[in-house]
Short mmCIF file of C-alpha atoms in Angstrom, two decimals:
data_model
loop_
_atom_site.label_atom_id
_atom_site.label_comp_id
_atom_site.label_asym_id
_atom_site.label_seq_id
_atom_site.Cartn_x
_atom_site.Cartn_y
_atom_site.Cartn_z
CA UNK A 20 -0.33 -0.29 -0.30
CA UNK A 21 2.61 2.37 0.93
CA UNK A 22 3.91 1.93 -2.87
CA UNK A 23 0.57 2.77 -4.24
CA UNK A 24 0.67 6.75 -3.98
CA UNK A 25 4.26 7.07 -5.50
CA UNK A 26 2.72 4.68 -8.03
CA UNK A 27 -0.21 7.11 -8.60
CA UNK A 28 2.17 10.02 -8.85
CA UNK A 29 4.18 8.83 -11.23
CA UNK A 30 1.33 7.53 -13.53
CA UNK A 31 0.04 11.71 -12.67
CA UNK A 32 3.56 12.59 -14.09
CA UNK A 33 4.21 9.89 -16.61
CA UNK A 34 0.52 11.38 -18.30
CA UNK A 35 2.66 14.36 -19.82
CA UNK A 36 5.77 12.48 -20.23
CA UNK A 37 4.15 9.16 -22.03
CA UNK A 38 7.22 6.73 -21.79
CA UNK A 39 5.49 3.35 -21.88
CA UNK A 40 7.75 1.35 -19.31
CA UNK A 41 7.15 3.81 -16.83
CA UNK A 42 3.34 3.65 -17.66
CA UNK A 43 3.39 0.05 -17.40
CA UNK A 44 5.43 -0.57 -14.64
CA UNK A 45 3.09 1.89 -12.27
CA UNK A 46 0.14 0.05 -13.55
CA UNK A 47 1.44 -3.08 -12.38
CA UNK A 48 1.80 -1.66 -9.31
CA UNK A 49 -1.17 -0.51 -9.47
CA UNK A 50 -3.51 -4.00 -10.47
CA UNK A 51 -1.47 -5.79 -7.61
CA UNK A 52 -3.12 -3.05 -5.08
CA UNK A 53 -5.93 -4.09 -6.81
CA UNK A 54 -5.56 -7.13 -6.31
CA UNK A 55 -6.21 -7.04 -2.66
CA UNK A 56 -9.74 -6.05 -3.39
CA UNK A 57 -11.43 -3.66 -0.72
CA UNK A 58 -8.11 -2.26 0.97
CA UNK A 59 -6.72 -1.52 -2.63
CA UNK A 60 -9.87 0.14 -3.95
CA UNK A 61 -10.25 1.83 -0.96
CA UNK A 62 -6.14 3.39 -1.26
CA UNK A 63 -6.76 3.86 -5.08
CA UNK A 64 -10.28 5.67 -4.25
CA UNK A 65 -8.21 8.59 -1.56
CA UNK A 66 -5.63 8.94 -3.85
CA UNK A 67 -8.01 9.96 -6.60
CA UNK A 68 -6.67 7.14 -8.76
CA UNK A 69 -9.87 6.63 -10.83
CA UNK A 70 -9.24 9.89 -12.46
CA UNK A 71 -5.58 9.76 -13.17
CA UNK A 72 -6.35 6.97 -15.09
CA UNK A 73 -9.55 8.58 -16.78
CA UNK A 74 -7.41 11.07 -17.81
CA UNK A 75 -4.87 8.64 -19.40
CA UNK A 76 -7.48 7.14 -21.42
CA UNK A 77 -8.52 10.78 -22.86
CA UNK A 78 -5.29 11.48 -23.77
CA UNK A 79 -3.95 7.96 -25.57
CA UNK A 80 -7.40 7.11 -27.02
CA UNK A 81 -6.98 7.54 -30.17
CA UNK A 82 -3.37 6.45 -30.45
CA UNK A 83 -3.52 3.07 -32.51
CA UNK A 84 -0.73 1.45 -32.07
CA UNK A 85 0.10 -1.89 -30.64
CA UNK A 86 2.53 -0.67 -27.54
CA UNK A 87 -1.07 2.18 -26.57
CA UNK A 88 -3.45 -0.30 -27.32
CA UNK A 89 -2.03 -2.85 -24.70
CA UNK A 90 -1.41 0.04 -22.10
CA UNK A 91 -5.30 1.40 -22.75
CA UNK A 92 -6.64 -2.63 -21.93
CA UNK A 93 -4.30 -2.60 -19.12
CA UNK A 94 -6.45 0.78 -17.57
CA UNK A 95 -9.26 -0.53 -18.66
CA UNK A 96 -9.19 -3.64 -17.32
CA UNK A 97 -7.89 -1.46 -14.06
CA UNK A 98 -11.33 0.70 -13.83
CA UNK A 99 -13.12 -2.26 -14.16
CA UNK A 100 -11.20 -3.81 -11.40
CA UNK A 101 -11.84 -0.85 -9.12
CA UNK A 102 -15.17 -0.93 -9.55
CA UNK A 103 -16.55 -4.64 -9.89
CA UNK A 104 -19.43 -5.53 -8.46
CA UNK A 105 -19.59 -1.67 -6.68
CA UNK A 106 -22.72 0.95 -7.31
CA UNK A 107 -20.80 3.83 -5.11
CA UNK A 108 -17.32 3.41 -7.21
CA UNK A 109 -19.55 2.47 -10.35
CA UNK A 110 -21.59 5.62 -9.83
CA UNK A 111 -18.28 7.88 -9.15
CA UNK A 112 -16.51 6.68 -12.31
CA UNK A 113 -19.61 7.72 -14.64
CA UNK A 114 -19.36 11.16 -12.37
CA UNK A 115 -16.03 11.49 -14.16
CA UNK A 116 -17.78 11.29 -17.44
CA UNK A 117 -15.96 7.46 -18.16
CA UNK A 118 -18.90 6.98 -20.28
CA UNK A 119 -18.30 9.02 -23.62
CA UNK A 120 -14.65 7.99 -23.21
CA UNK A 121 -14.81 4.31 -23.30
CA UNK A 122 -17.51 4.38 -26.10
CA UNK A 123 -15.15 6.71 -27.93
CA UNK A 124 -12.55 4.18 -27.75
CA UNK A 125 -14.50 1.28 -28.83
CA UNK A 126 -15.34 3.16 -31.59
CA UNK A 127 -11.39 4.05 -32.60
CA UNK A 128 -9.86 0.15 -31.53
CA UNK A 129 -12.82 -1.71 -32.81
CA UNK A 130 -10.21 -3.67 -34.39
CA UNK A 131 -8.14 -4.70 -31.44
CA UNK A 132 -9.85 -7.84 -29.68
CA UNK A 133 -8.61 -7.74 -26.47
CA UNK A 134 -9.65 -4.07 -26.12
CA UNK A 135 -13.25 -4.47 -27.61
CA UNK A 136 -13.65 -7.12 -24.65
CA UNK A 137 -12.43 -4.82 -21.94
CA UNK A 138 -14.65 -1.95 -23.22
CA UNK A 139 -17.84 -4.44 -23.55
CA UNK A 140 -16.79 -5.58 -19.38
CA UNK A 141 -17.16 -2.07 -18.97
CA UNK A 142 -20.18 -1.24 -20.31
CA UNK A 143 -21.80 -4.08 -18.80
CA UNK A 144 -20.86 -2.97 -15.44
CA UNK A 145 -21.91 0.11 -15.56
CA UNK A 146 -25.01 0.04 -17.51
CA UNK A 147 -27.08 -2.12 -14.39
CA UNK A 148 -26.78 1.69 -13.04
CA UNK A 149 -29.65 3.67 -14.00
CA UNK A 150 -27.38 6.80 -13.70
CA UNK A 151 -25.68 5.28 -16.83
CA UNK A 152 -28.32 5.33 -19.36
CA UNK A 153 -28.79 9.29 -19.79
CA UNK A 154 -24.84 9.34 -20.53
CA UNK A 155 -24.40 6.50 -23.07
CA UNK A 156 -27.87 7.77 -24.41
CA UNK A 157 -25.65 10.88 -25.51
CA UNK A 158 -22.90 9.00 -27.37
CA UNK A 159 -23.60 7.31 -30.20
CA UNK A 160 -23.09 3.86 -28.36
CA UNK A 161 -26.10 2.04 -30.06
CA UNK A 162 -24.42 2.89 -33.27
CA UNK A 163 -20.98 0.93 -32.37
CA UNK A 164 -22.67 -1.63 -30.60
CA UNK A 165 -24.41 -2.82 -33.38
CA UNK A 166 -21.26 -2.06 -36.13
CA UNK A 167 -19.42 -4.51 -34.19
CA UNK A 168 -22.68 -7.15 -33.67
CA UNK A 169 -22.83 -7.01 -37.24
CA UNK A 170 -19.09 -8.57 -37.37
CA UNK A 171 -19.10 -10.74 -35.06
CA UNK A 172 -19.36 -14.53 -35.88
CA UNK A 173 -18.40 -15.96 -32.27
CA UNK A 174 -21.07 -16.72 -30.26
CA UNK A 175 -19.07 -16.41 -26.76
CA UNK A 176 -18.59 -12.39 -28.45
CA UNK A 177 -22.36 -11.96 -29.45
CA UNK A 178 -22.98 -13.38 -25.80
CA UNK A 179 -21.04 -10.48 -24.60
CA UNK A 180 -22.52 -8.16 -26.91
CA UNK A 181 -26.17 -9.08 -25.50
CA UNK A 182 -25.16 -9.10 -21.70
CA UNK A 183 -24.43 -5.08 -23.04
CA UNK A 184 -27.20 -4.50 -25.25
CA UNK A 185 -30.20 -5.38 -22.44
CA UNK A 186 -29.70 -3.46 -19.18
CA UNK A 187 -28.83 -0.29 -22.22
CA UNK A 188 -32.44 -1.55 -24.48
CA UNK A 189 -34.33 -1.02 -21.16
CA UNK A 190 -33.81 3.03 -22.05
CA UNK A 191 -36.91 4.87 -24.06
CA UNK A 192 -34.43 6.83 -25.78
CA UNK A 193 -31.62 4.10 -26.28
CA UNK A 194 -34.64 1.51 -27.38
CA UNK A 195 -34.80 3.90 -30.36
CA UNK A 196 -30.87 4.73 -31.32
CA UNK A 197 -30.95 0.54 -31.64
CA UNK A 198 -33.76 0.50 -33.47
CA UNK A 199 -32.04 2.84 -35.80
CA UNK A 200 -28.93 1.50 -35.88
CA UNK A 201 -30.37 -1.42 -37.67
CA UNK A 202 -30.54 -3.53 -34.18
CA UNK A 203 -33.64 -4.55 -35.20
CA UNK A 204 -32.72 -6.54 -38.69
CA UNK A 205 -29.56 -8.38 -36.94
CA UNK A 206 -32.00 -9.79 -34.45
CA UNK A 207 -34.29 -11.51 -37.64
CA UNK A 208 -30.95 -12.63 -39.24
CA UNK A 209 -30.18 -14.59 -36.00
CA UNK A 210 -33.54 -15.75 -35.33
CA UNK A 211 -33.74 -17.06 -39.07
CA UNK A 212 -30.12 -18.79 -38.94
CA UNK A 213 -30.72 -20.49 -35.55
CA UNK A 214 -34.65 -21.24 -36.00
CA UNK A 215 -34.08 -25.10 -36.97
CA UNK A 216 -31.21 -25.42 -34.46
CA UNK A 217 -30.82 -27.81 -31.75
CA UNK A 218 -27.31 -26.75 -30.71
CA UNK A 219 -27.20 -25.47 -27.54
CA UNK A 220 -25.76 -22.37 -27.86
CA UNK A 221 -28.08 -21.43 -31.23
CA UNK A 222 -31.33 -21.67 -29.03
CA UNK A 223 -29.72 -19.76 -26.18
CA UNK A 224 -28.45 -17.26 -28.96
CA UNK A 225 -32.29 -17.59 -31.08
CA UNK A 226 -33.44 -16.97 -27.27
CA UNK A 227 -31.70 -13.84 -26.49
CA UNK A 228 -32.28 -12.45 -30.15
CA UNK A 229 -36.00 -12.74 -29.65
CA UNK A 230 -36.25 -11.65 -26.14
CA UNK A 231 -34.33 -8.25 -27.03
CA UNK A 232 -36.83 -7.74 -30.22
CA UNK A 233 -39.65 -7.70 -27.33
CA UNK A 234 -37.33 -5.49 -25.31
CA UNK A 235 -36.92 -2.93 -27.89
CA UNK A 236 -40.86 -2.98 -28.42
CA UNK A 237 -41.88 -1.74 -25.37
CA UNK A 238 -40.87 1.92 -25.71
CA UNK A 239 -43.31 3.60 -27.51
CA UNK A 240 -41.69 5.33 -30.42
CA UNK A 241 -39.61 2.50 -31.19
CA UNK A 242 -42.71 0.14 -31.02
CA UNK A 243 -44.05 2.91 -33.67
CA UNK A 244 -41.67 3.10 -35.93
CA UNK A 245 -41.25 -0.77 -36.41
CA UNK A 246 -44.85 -0.91 -36.65
CA UNK A 247 -44.89 1.39 -39.95
CA UNK A 248 -49.34 1.16 -39.50
CA UNK A 249 -48.62 -1.98 -39.68
CA UNK A 250 -47.36 -2.53 -43.30
CA UNK A 251 -43.25 -2.46 -41.63
CA UNK A 252 -41.78 -5.75 -42.88
CA UNK A 253 -40.67 -6.11 -39.07
CA UNK A 254 -44.41 -6.44 -37.89
CA UNK A 255 -44.79 -8.90 -40.75
CA UNK A 256 -41.86 -11.05 -40.04
CA UNK A 257 -43.36 -11.45 -36.11
CA UNK A 258 -46.33 -11.95 -37.47
CA UNK A 259 -45.08 -15.25 -39.22
CA UNK A 260 -43.21 -15.85 -35.88
CA UNK A 261 -46.71 -17.02 -34.06
CA UNK A 262 -47.99 -20.34 -35.99
CA UNK A 263 -44.02 -21.29 -35.81
CA UNK A 264 -43.59 -24.71 -33.93
CA UNK A 265 -40.78 -23.03 -32.24
CA UNK A 266 -42.14 -22.07 -28.66
CA UNK A 267 -39.38 -19.74 -28.17
CA UNK A 268 -40.53 -17.77 -30.92
CA UNK A 269 -44.60 -18.59 -30.49
CA UNK A 270 -44.07 -16.72 -27.18
CA UNK A 271 -41.76 -13.44 -28.63
CA UNK A 272 -44.47 -13.48 -31.59
CA UNK A 273 -47.76 -13.21 -28.61
CA UNK A 274 -45.08 -10.54 -26.37
CA UNK A 275 -44.35 -8.57 -29.55
CA UNK A 276 -48.19 -8.70 -30.88
CA UNK A 277 -48.69 -7.38 -27.43
CA UNK A 278 -46.32 -5.03 -27.71
CA UNK A 279 -47.66 -3.87 -30.72
CA UNK A 280 -51.33 -3.36 -29.12
CA UNK A 281 -50.66 -0.93 -27.14
CA UNK A 282 -52.66 2.42 -28.41
CA UNK A 283 -56.38 1.96 -30.24
CA UNK A 284 -55.38 2.66 -33.70
CA UNK A 285 -52.77 -0.44 -34.03
CA UNK A 286 -55.42 -2.76 -32.05
CA UNK A 287 -57.75 -1.96 -34.13
CA UNK A 288 -55.44 -2.47 -37.20
CA UNK A 289 -54.52 -5.45 -36.18
CA UNK A 290 -58.09 -6.69 -35.25
CA UNK A 291 -59.28 -5.79 -38.82
CA UNK A 292 -56.08 -7.79 -40.65
CA UNK A 293 -56.82 -11.07 -38.79
CA UNK A 294 -54.21 -11.30 -35.70
CA UNK A 295 -57.15 -12.57 -33.32
CA UNK A 296 -57.71 -15.67 -35.28
CA UNK A 297 -53.79 -16.05 -35.36
CA UNK A 298 -53.63 -16.12 -31.54
CA UNK A 299 -56.74 -18.32 -31.50
CA UNK A 300 -55.09 -21.21 -33.20
CA UNK A 301 -51.85 -20.29 -31.15
CA UNK A 302 -53.93 -20.90 -28.15
CA UNK A 303 -55.61 -24.05 -29.34
CA UNK A 304 -52.35 -25.99 -29.44
CA UNK A 305 -51.66 -25.06 -26.26
CA UNK A 306 -54.59 -26.60 -24.17
CA UNK A 307 -53.51 -30.02 -22.84
CA UNK A 308 -50.37 -29.92 -21.17
CA UNK A 309 -49.46 -26.77 -23.06
CA UNK A 310 -46.58 -24.62 -22.50
CA UNK A 311 -47.48 -21.80 -19.79
CA UNK A 312 -45.20 -18.68 -20.83
CA UNK A 313 -47.11 -19.04 -24.40
CA UNK A 314 -50.39 -19.40 -22.50
CA UNK A 315 -49.73 -15.95 -20.70
CA UNK A 316 -47.88 -14.10 -23.55
CA UNK A 317 -51.35 -15.25 -26.30
CA UNK A 318 -54.03 -14.43 -23.33
CA UNK A 319 -52.22 -10.63 -22.83
CA UNK A 320 -52.11 -9.86 -26.72
CA UNK A 321 -55.99 -10.56 -26.71
CA UNK A 322 -56.57 -8.74 -23.68
CA UNK A 323 -54.72 -5.71 -25.16
CA UNK A 324 -56.56 -5.89 -28.09
CA UNK A 325 -60.08 -6.15 -26.52
CA UNK A 326 -59.22 -2.83 -25.28
CA UNK A 327 -60.39 -0.29 -28.03
CA UNK A 328 -64.84 -0.47 -27.82
CA UNK A 329 -65.06 -1.13 -31.65
CA UNK A 330 -63.07 -4.28 -31.04
CA UNK A 331 -64.78 -6.09 -28.50
CA UNK A 332 -68.34 -7.03 -30.63
CA UNK A 333 -66.01 -8.52 -33.51
CA UNK A 334 -63.51 -10.88 -31.41
CA UNK A 335 -66.76 -11.50 -29.69
CA UNK A 336 -67.97 -13.01 -32.63
CA UNK A 337 -64.79 -14.25 -33.24
CA UNK A 338 -65.47 -16.78 -30.33
CA UNK A 339 -62.61 -15.38 -28.40
CA UNK A 340 -64.44 -16.02 -25.09
CA UNK A 341 -64.56 -19.79 -25.94
CA UNK A 342 -61.31 -20.15 -26.45
CA UNK A 343 -60.45 -18.02 -23.43
CA UNK A 344 -62.72 -19.85 -21.57
CA UNK A 345 -61.11 -23.38 -22.46
CA UNK A 346 -58.07 -22.18 -20.01
CA UNK A 347 -60.72 -22.06 -16.45
CA UNK A 348 -59.22 -25.07 -15.74
CA UNK A 349 -55.34 -23.65 -15.04
CA UNK A 350 -53.93 -23.46 -12.15
CA UNK A 351 -51.27 -20.93 -12.75
CA UNK A 352 -51.57 -17.49 -11.72
CA UNK A 353 -50.29 -15.92 -13.91
CA UNK A 354 -52.53 -17.56 -16.84
CA UNK A 355 -55.59 -17.10 -14.56
CA UNK A 356 -55.26 -13.21 -14.28
CA UNK A 357 -54.77 -12.81 -17.57
CA UNK A 358 -57.44 -14.76 -18.02
CA UNK A 359 -59.87 -12.83 -15.86
CA UNK A 360 -58.39 -9.01 -17.28
CA UNK A 361 -59.02 -10.29 -20.94
CA UNK A 362 -63.12 -11.50 -20.22
CA UNK A 363 -63.92 -8.28 -18.02
CA UNK A 364 -62.49 -6.09 -21.04
CA UNK A 365 -64.18 -7.74 -23.53
CA UNK A 366 -67.50 -7.64 -21.46
CA UNK A 367 -67.08 -4.18 -20.97
CA UNK A 368 -70.23 -2.56 -22.19
CA UNK A 369 -71.19 -5.79 -24.07
CA UNK A 370 -74.71 -6.83 -22.46
CA UNK A 371 -75.48 -9.61 -24.02
CA UNK A 372 -71.73 -11.26 -23.53
CA UNK A 373 -72.07 -10.32 -20.15
CA UNK A 374 -75.14 -12.31 -19.45
CA UNK A 375 -73.85 -15.23 -21.34
CA UNK A 376 -70.46 -15.23 -19.43
CA UNK A 377 -72.76 -14.57 -15.62
CA UNK A 378 -74.95 -17.32 -16.28
CA UNK A 379 -72.32 -19.92 -16.79
CA UNK A 380 -72.16 -22.15 -13.92
CA UNK A 381 -68.53 -22.98 -14.02
CA UNK A 382 -67.39 -19.63 -14.52
CA UNK A 383 -69.09 -18.11 -11.78
CA UNK A 384 -67.93 -21.11 -9.54
CA UNK A 385 -64.17 -21.05 -10.38
CA UNK A 386 -64.60 -16.61 -10.17
CA UNK A 387 -65.85 -17.51 -6.56
CA UNK A 388 -63.31 -19.45 -5.28
CA UNK A 389 -60.38 -17.63 -7.03
CA UNK A 390 -61.85 -14.33 -4.96
CA UNK A 391 -59.89 -16.16 -2.08
CA UNK A 392 -56.93 -16.38 -3.66
CA UNK A 393 -55.05 -15.20 -0.61
CA UNK A 394 -51.20 -16.09 -1.92
CA UNK A 395 -52.33 -13.95 -5.45
CA UNK A 396 -53.15 -11.10 -4.82
CA UNK A 397 -53.47 -9.70 -8.89
CA UNK A 398 -55.79 -13.50 -9.35
CA UNK A 399 -57.94 -12.35 -6.29
CA UNK A 400 -58.46 -8.80 -7.25
CA UNK A 401 -59.14 -9.77 -11.26
CA UNK A 402 -62.26 -12.42 -10.00
CA UNK A 403 -63.82 -9.73 -7.74
CA UNK A 404 -63.72 -7.27 -10.66
CA UNK A 405 -64.64 -9.34 -13.49
CA UNK A 406 -68.00 -11.14 -10.82
CA UNK A 407 -68.55 -7.17 -10.80
CA UNK A 408 -68.72 -6.26 -14.14
CA UNK A 409 -70.57 -9.26 -15.07
CA UNK A 410 -73.61 -8.11 -12.91
CA UNK A 411 -72.69 -4.41 -14.02
CA UNK A 412 -72.61 -4.93 -17.71
CA UNK A 413 -75.50 -7.46 -18.04
CA UNK A 414 -78.20 -5.59 -15.60
CA UNK A 415 -79.48 -9.56 -15.76
CA UNK A 416 -81.55 -10.59 -12.08
CA UNK A 417 -80.37 -14.42 -13.99
CA UNK A 418 -76.93 -13.60 -13.95
CA UNK A 419 -77.08 -11.94 -10.01
CA UNK A 420 -79.28 -15.41 -8.96
CA UNK A 421 -75.94 -17.23 -10.53
CA UNK A 422 -73.86 -15.53 -8.50
CA UNK A 423 -76.25 -15.48 -5.43
CA UNK A 424 -76.04 -19.32 -5.41
CA UNK A 425 -72.07 -19.90 -6.50
CA UNK A 426 -71.92 -17.52 -3.05
CA UNK A 427 -70.19 -14.48 -4.62
CA UNK A 428 -72.02 -11.87 -2.89
CA UNK A 429 -69.46 -12.20 0.21
CA UNK A 430 -66.75 -11.33 -2.27
CA UNK A 431 -68.57 -8.36 -3.66
CA UNK A 432 -69.34 -7.10 -0.29
CA UNK A 433 -65.73 -7.49 0.54
CA UNK A 434 -64.59 -5.78 -2.23
CA UNK A 435 -66.04 -2.81 -0.96
CA UNK A 436 -63.39 -2.33 1.75
CA UNK A 437 -60.84 -3.23 -1.53
CA UNK A 438 -57.91 -0.13 -0.60
CA UNK A 439 -58.61 1.18 -4.29
CA UNK A 440 -61.43 2.78 -4.88
CA UNK A 441 -62.14 2.09 -8.26
CA UNK A 442 -62.39 -1.24 -7.06
CA UNK A 443 -64.66 -0.05 -3.98
CA UNK A 444 -66.97 1.64 -7.12
CA UNK A 445 -67.18 -1.45 -8.87
CA UNK A 446 -68.71 -3.74 -5.70
CA UNK A 447 -70.93 -0.98 -4.70
CA UNK A 448 -72.70 -0.09 -8.31
CA UNK A 449 -72.82 -4.04 -8.74
CA UNK A 450 -74.51 -4.37 -5.14
CA UNK A 451 -76.78 -1.60 -5.92
CA UNK A 452 -78.23 -3.46 -8.91
CA UNK A 453 -78.33 -6.49 -6.75
CA UNK A 454 -80.57 -4.45 -4.33
CA UNK A 455 -82.88 -3.48 -6.98
CA UNK A 456 -83.12 -6.26 -8.80
CA UNK A 457 -82.97 -9.26 -6.35
CA UNK A 458 -83.11 -7.77 -3.07
CA UNK A 459 -85.04 -11.13 -2.15
CA UNK A 460 -82.80 -13.28 -3.14
CA UNK A 461 -79.98 -11.48 -2.08
CA UNK A 462 -80.95 -10.60 1.13
CA UNK A 463 -79.48 -13.18 3.43
CA UNK A 464 -75.78 -13.20 2.18
CA UNK A 465 -76.15 -9.01 2.16
CA UNK A 466 -77.14 -9.93 5.71
CA UNK A 467 -74.51 -12.33 7.11
CA UNK A 468 -71.81 -10.36 4.97
CA UNK A 469 -72.46 -7.55 7.11
CA UNK A 470 -73.00 -4.97 4.15
CA UNK A 471 -74.88 -2.66 6.18
CA UNK A 472 -72.45 -2.15 9.06
CA UNK A 473 -70.08 -1.50 6.11
CA UNK A 474 -71.85 1.11 4.80
CA UNK A 475 -71.93 2.80 8.35
CA UNK A 476 -68.26 2.48 8.15
CA UNK A 477 -67.60 3.73 4.76
CA UNK A 478 -70.47 6.82 5.04
CA UNK A 479 -68.17 8.17 8.36
CA UNK A 480 -64.97 7.86 7.42
CA UNK A 481 -63.75 11.34 6.01
CA UNK A 482 -61.50 9.70 3.72
CA UNK A 483 -63.70 8.06 1.78
CA UNK A 484 -64.40 9.46 -1.88
CA UNK A 485 -67.23 11.50 -2.66
CA UNK A 486 -68.45 8.49 -4.90
CA UNK A 487 -68.37 5.93 -2.49
CA UNK A 488 -70.27 8.33 -0.39
CA UNK A 489 -72.60 9.05 -3.21
CA UNK A 490 -73.09 5.34 -4.08
CA UNK A 491 -72.81 3.62 -0.33
CA UNK A 492 -76.23 6.08 0.51
CA UNK A 493 -77.76 4.92 -3.21
CA UNK A 494 -77.36 1.31 -1.85
CA UNK A 495 -78.89 2.32 1.52
CA UNK A 496 -81.86 3.43 -0.01
CA UNK A 497 -81.97 0.37 -2.42
CA UNK A 498 -81.96 -2.09 0.84
CA UNK A 499 -85.00 -0.63 2.79
CA UNK A 500 -87.05 -2.68 0.78
CA UNK A 501 -85.88 -5.79 2.76
CA UNK A 502 -87.05 -6.15 6.58
CA UNK A 503 -84.03 -7.43 7.98
CA UNK A 504 -81.92 -5.22 6.53
CA UNK A 505 -83.90 -2.19 7.59
CA UNK A 506 -83.87 -2.95 10.95
CA UNK A 507 -80.02 -3.01 10.66
CA UNK A 508 -80.21 0.66 8.93
CA UNK A 509 -82.39 1.17 12.04
CA UNK A 510 -80.36 0.18 14.61
CA UNK A 511 -77.12 1.43 13.02
CA UNK A 512 -78.76 5.11 13.90
CA UNK A 513 -77.92 5.69 9.74
CA UNK A 514 -79.55 9.53 10.53
CA UNK A 515 -76.32 10.99 12.21
CA UNK A 516 -73.68 10.34 9.37
CA UNK A 517 -76.40 11.10 6.70
CA UNK A 518 -77.50 14.04 7.94
CA UNK A 519 -74.19 15.67 7.90
CA UNK A 520 -73.39 15.24 4.36
CA UNK A 521 -75.95 17.22 3.55
CA UNK A 522 -73.34 20.15 3.07
CA UNK A 523 -70.73 17.73 1.90
CA UNK A 524 -68.38 19.87 -0.68
CA UNK A 525 -69.29 17.81 -3.02
CA UNK A 526 -73.00 18.72 -4.87
CA UNK A 527 -73.90 15.20 -6.20
CA UNK A 528 -72.92 13.77 -2.34
CA UNK A 529 -75.04 16.90 -0.77
CA UNK A 530 -77.89 16.01 -2.88
CA UNK A 531 -77.72 12.34 -2.08
CA UNK A 532 -77.68 12.70 1.41
CA UNK A 533 -80.92 14.80 1.49
CA UNK A 534 -82.56 12.43 -0.44
CA UNK A 535 -81.37 9.36 1.75
CA UNK A 536 -82.35 11.32 5.23
CA UNK A 537 -85.53 12.34 3.67
CA UNK A 538 -86.24 8.35 3.16
CA UNK A 539 -84.98 6.96 6.31
CA UNK A 540 -87.32 9.78 8.17
CA UNK A 541 -90.36 8.20 6.32
CA UNK A 542 -89.04 4.54 6.85
CA UNK A 543 -88.11 5.10 10.33
#
């Protein structure tokens, strides 16, 4: 350690005289110090070693003779040893502006395999940090990496580049730069070359390449650029992956469609051009002992496509609900979650479809079962929301009877206490419809689920949203038609709570409070 500060001083001086022998000797000492890991690192850190090394890299960057390139490689190696698996030291290097220097190095010395490799390892380390992404985006890293990638034929070298591309491609600006630099064409070529191979390296590369392709589609700008109004060659190529026999390609194809389906115009175009039938065929191939990730991806795509109003009727008449219901027996929460979301999107404002599904006893019983899936909050939430949606969109007595008989009422009452206002509201609207259409059938379940007490709590709680207070009062009025529930309302002194709400700042709440107060007074 004593030699270290001398070494760093020498390094500072050699930055001026640039004699290679003295530089190499200094570097040997430095690398030895860093080999002692934490102790060495902190000594280099305290002596400002990183800045000295970065200054050397900058001054030597443009010289391409072999001896200098060897020095540059060692300098890069030193920075890697220094910052390896240490977030704060990596952040320090980023703040010192090492990224533009390393990108420049890569561009100038792309013929030198050892130096290129060292730059890639450095990028891999630094790209994991969020703070690096902005700096990378301000360089021509995308162009340099794609140029390098096109030249590589060795699997290991390509893997190294992939390891840098994946974290960088999480940044939307860099996604677009990579698309503009032609990375997608490279990835499509890899897919074409490797799709029929059973060699392990090729299978890995096919997976990495198609995964990266899907990642590039997560950026709105990069996705739209590749969609090209549905005419883009990339979009067409991705479509051809869906009927493929390769599971990885089916998966990537379905995920890519889900990513393209992130705005209404794209969704409408895809549905009009037959994508739904392709996805249904894919799902059909995976009903029995199918691939769970493919099921999940195809359902995700169908769910997104069902969001625009104009697509719902088209998808319903294409038979999407029947295709989706084949997965009701799935025991996989991710598949259950997407299945529920797809059905909920499809029946939104589609009364006939909601009624048809709501009378499907098998479906309703499964929903009630999933409403108790406490280990899977997403599945539980979506099941509750679909139960409520079946009632709200169908407004059908038969649907309500089916849900009552299957034991679904208690879940709708619990849903009214959700921490999410949107779910509370959906539950209250569904319960108000039950009270208006089938109170006699549901009253026992409403009573045992303690609905009246819950409504009292929601109205008394100052934190309840205005729409929750409003719908709770509408529901109280509807419950007066049941003798046992009416008695509960009287016992709980609702008048006090409701009369306070007449002066509520929200006009609708204040008006409803007056109406409710009149109703309670007349019927007391």
